[in-house]
Short mmCIF file of C-alpha atoms in Angstrom, two decimals:
data_model
loop_
_atom_site.label_atom_id
_atom_site.label_comp_id
_atom_site.label_asym_id
_atom_site.label_seq_id
_atom_site.Cartn_x
_atom_site.Cartn_y
_atom_site.Cartn_z
CA PRO O 1 37.47 15.15 -29.38
CA GLY O 2 38.84 12.83 -26.80
CA ASP O 3 41.65 14.76 -24.93
CA LEU O 4 38.74 17.69 -24.62
CA ASN O 5 36.81 17.06 -20.74
CA PRO O 6 33.72 19.47 -19.97
CA LYS O 7 31.57 19.74 -17.13
CA VAL O 8 28.90 20.25 -18.92
CA ILE O 9 27.83 19.30 -23.10
CA TRP O 10 24.09 21.21 -23.82
CA ILE O 11 22.89 20.19 -26.88
CA THR O 12 19.95 21.72 -29.20
CA ILE O 13 19.13 19.33 -31.26
CA GLY O 14 15.46 17.66 -33.56
CA THR O 15 14.17 20.91 -34.97
CA ASN O 16 15.34 20.67 -38.58
CA ASP O 17 13.92 16.81 -38.34
CA MET O 18 10.95 17.61 -37.58
CA LEU O 19 10.86 21.11 -39.71
CA ARG O 20 12.42 19.87 -42.78
CA THR O 21 12.29 15.92 -42.57
CA ALA O 22 9.22 16.01 -41.60
CA CYS O 23 10.09 12.89 -38.98
CA SER O 24 7.81 11.58 -36.47
CA GLU O 25 8.04 12.33 -33.11
CA GLU O 26 9.22 8.66 -31.96
CA VAL O 27 12.27 9.20 -34.44
CA VAL O 28 13.18 12.56 -33.23
CA LEU O 29 13.28 11.92 -29.80
CA LEU O 30 15.07 8.21 -30.62
CA GLY O 31 17.97 10.50 -32.39
CA ILE O 32 17.96 12.82 -29.54
CA LEU O 33 18.48 10.48 -26.89
CA ARG O 34 20.66 8.10 -28.81
CA VAL O 35 23.04 11.14 -29.26
CA VAL O 36 22.57 11.84 -25.29
CA GLU O 37 23.87 7.96 -24.61
CA GLU O 38 26.80 9.00 -27.45
CA ILE O 39 27.42 11.67 -25.37
CA GLN O 40 27.49 9.47 -21.74
CA LYS O 41 29.49 6.63 -23.03
CA LYS O 42 32.67 8.89 -24.29
CA LYS O 43 32.06 11.37 -21.66
CA PRO O 44 30.56 9.75 -18.70
CA SER O 45 31.90 12.26 -16.21
CA ALA O 46 30.34 15.47 -17.77
CA THR O 47 26.55 16.60 -17.55
CA VAL O 48 24.52 16.77 -20.66
CA VAL O 49 21.77 19.13 -20.62
CA ILE O 50 18.92 18.63 -23.38
CA ASN O 51 17.70 22.06 -24.85
CA SER O 52 13.79 22.16 -25.28
CA ILE O 53 13.06 21.68 -28.82
CA LEU O 54 11.98 25.26 -29.81
CA PRO O 55 8.63 26.24 -31.22
CA LEU O 56 7.44 26.72 -34.11
CA SER O 57 5.18 28.26 -35.85
CA SER O 58 4.38 28.89 -39.88
CA GLU O 59 1.50 31.55 -38.87
CA HIS O 60 2.12 35.04 -39.66
CA ASP O 61 1.28 36.51 -36.11
CA GLY O 62 3.29 33.70 -34.23
CA VAL O 63 0.33 31.50 -33.07
CA LEU O 64 0.67 28.13 -32.69
CA ALA O 65 -1.71 26.33 -33.14
CA TYR O 66 -2.67 22.91 -30.09
CA LYS O 67 -5.39 21.33 -32.43
CA SER O 68 -5.20 17.91 -31.42
CA LYS O 69 -2.46 15.52 -29.13
CA TYR O 70 -0.54 14.38 -32.85
CA LYS O 71 0.90 15.27 -34.87
CA GLU O 72 -0.81 16.87 -38.41
CA LEU O 73 1.31 17.92 -40.91
CA LEU O 74 -1.35 19.69 -42.57
CA LEU O 75 0.03 20.89 -45.85
CA ASN O 76 -2.23 23.35 -48.15
CA LYS O 77 -1.61 23.97 -51.74
CA LYS O 78 -4.21 26.82 -52.10
CA ALA O 79 -2.58 28.95 -49.24
CA MET O 80 0.76 27.09 -50.58
CA LYS O 81 -0.06 28.99 -53.58
CA GLN O 82 -1.33 32.41 -52.86
CA SER O 83 1.63 32.62 -50.19
CA GLY O 84 4.43 30.60 -51.55
CA ARG O 85 4.66 28.78 -48.36
CA ALA O 86 2.94 25.96 -46.41
CA HIS O 87 1.54 25.64 -43.14
CA PHE O 88 2.20 23.53 -40.19
CA ASP O 89 1.52 22.66 -37.02
CA LEU O 90 4.20 21.28 -35.17
CA TRP O 91 3.18 22.45 -31.69
CA PRO O 92 1.71 19.35 -30.45
CA SER O 93 4.72 17.48 -32.07
CA ILE O 94 7.25 19.67 -30.39
CA LEU O 95 5.09 19.41 -26.37
CA SER O 96 5.10 15.94 -26.74
CA ILE O 97 9.00 15.56 -27.25
CA ASN O 98 9.52 17.86 -24.55
CA GLU O 99 7.61 15.63 -22.11
CA GLU O 100 9.42 12.92 -22.92
CA LEU O 101 12.80 14.24 -22.97
CA GLU O 102 12.05 15.40 -19.69
CA LYS O 103 11.09 12.71 -18.02
CA PHE O 104 14.20 10.77 -19.66
CA ALA O 105 16.73 13.81 -18.12
CA THR O 106 14.73 12.77 -14.34
CA ASN O 107 14.94 9.78 -15.04
CA HIS O 108 18.91 9.85 -15.87
CA THR O 109 22.02 10.42 -13.87
CA ASN O 110 23.92 13.46 -15.45
CA VAL O 111 21.35 14.26 -17.40
CA LYS O 112 19.65 18.12 -17.21
CA TYR O 113 16.47 19.94 -19.26
CA PHE O 114 16.02 22.71 -20.19
CA ASP O 115 12.73 24.72 -21.26
CA ALA O 116 13.61 27.63 -23.67
CA ASN O 117 10.01 27.61 -23.91
CA LYS O 118 9.79 30.46 -20.94
CA VAL O 119 12.37 32.20 -23.55
CA PHE O 120 9.66 32.43 -26.37
CA VAL O 121 6.79 31.20 -25.47
CA GLU O 122 4.45 33.16 -23.66
CA GLU O 123 -0.21 32.74 -23.20
CA ARG O 124 -2.25 34.63 -24.70
CA SER O 125 -5.04 35.74 -22.15
CA ASP O 126 -7.98 33.22 -24.28
CA GLY O 127 -5.41 30.79 -23.76
CA THR O 128 -3.38 30.30 -27.16
CA TYR O 129 0.21 29.93 -26.58
CA ILE O 130 2.04 32.27 -29.22
CA VAL O 131 6.11 32.67 -30.33
CA LYS O 132 6.67 36.28 -28.52
CA GLY O 133 7.06 38.35 -31.88
CA THR O 134 10.71 40.18 -30.37
CA MET O 135 12.39 36.76 -29.44
CA MET O 136 11.91 34.82 -32.63
CA PRO O 137 10.24 37.08 -36.22
CA ASP O 138 9.80 34.53 -38.06
CA ASN O 139 8.08 32.40 -35.58
CA ILE O 140 11.04 29.90 -36.29
CA HIS O 141 13.99 31.25 -35.34
CA PRO O 142 15.69 33.35 -32.47
CA SER O 143 16.75 36.97 -33.34
CA LYS O 144 19.42 39.07 -31.72
CA ASP O 145 17.02 39.65 -28.63
CA GLY O 146 15.99 36.08 -28.48
CA HIS O 147 19.60 34.52 -28.27
CA LYS O 148 20.18 37.34 -25.53
CA ALA O 149 17.35 35.93 -23.43
CA TRP O 150 18.36 32.87 -24.65
CA ASN O 151 21.79 33.03 -23.21
CA GLU O 152 20.90 34.76 -19.91
CA ALA O 153 18.44 32.05 -19.08
CA MET O 154 21.17 28.66 -20.53
CA ILE O 155 23.51 30.94 -17.85
CA GLN O 156 21.07 30.60 -14.76
CA LYS O 157 20.38 26.95 -15.80
CA LEU O 158 24.79 26.46 -16.04
CA THR O 159 25.89 28.04 -13.10
CA ALA O 160 22.68 25.56 -10.88
CA ILE O 161 24.52 22.75 -12.70
CA LEU O 162 28.57 23.78 -12.09
CA GLU O 163 27.17 24.82 -8.70
CA LYS O 164 26.38 21.64 -7.42
CA ASN O 165 28.89 19.50 -9.08
#
């Protein structure tokens, strides 16, 4: 609404573009940046915080398979028939998009980046990354505990932004 004048606008978008419609990295990135530009045009004094795209895993143990630098959308028909679900590896794309979002935020006034992976992802001793099970039990949607931890981290970031303004 035009009569609202928030100091901070927080956006969390892009996940469904990747998961449901299998958009390319470029399309997801451009879509997010276009939303940021539109917000800045309508609310130039507001700070826009771009939340990182949240991690996604189709693996039951939450492993984020980082198989290549480029997006791999693997549909294993046999496994899908047996388990009723497809395998997908979006972690490389998520990392790539998040990296570009962070660069964009660094280079633009009144734009900040928030890395939610610090809340939802942990590194195993073997160097693989996994979605923290208690935070995202289905490896896609945050749980109550996940939302609580995410909210606490967001409050810290928001407090830091507001203290600088």
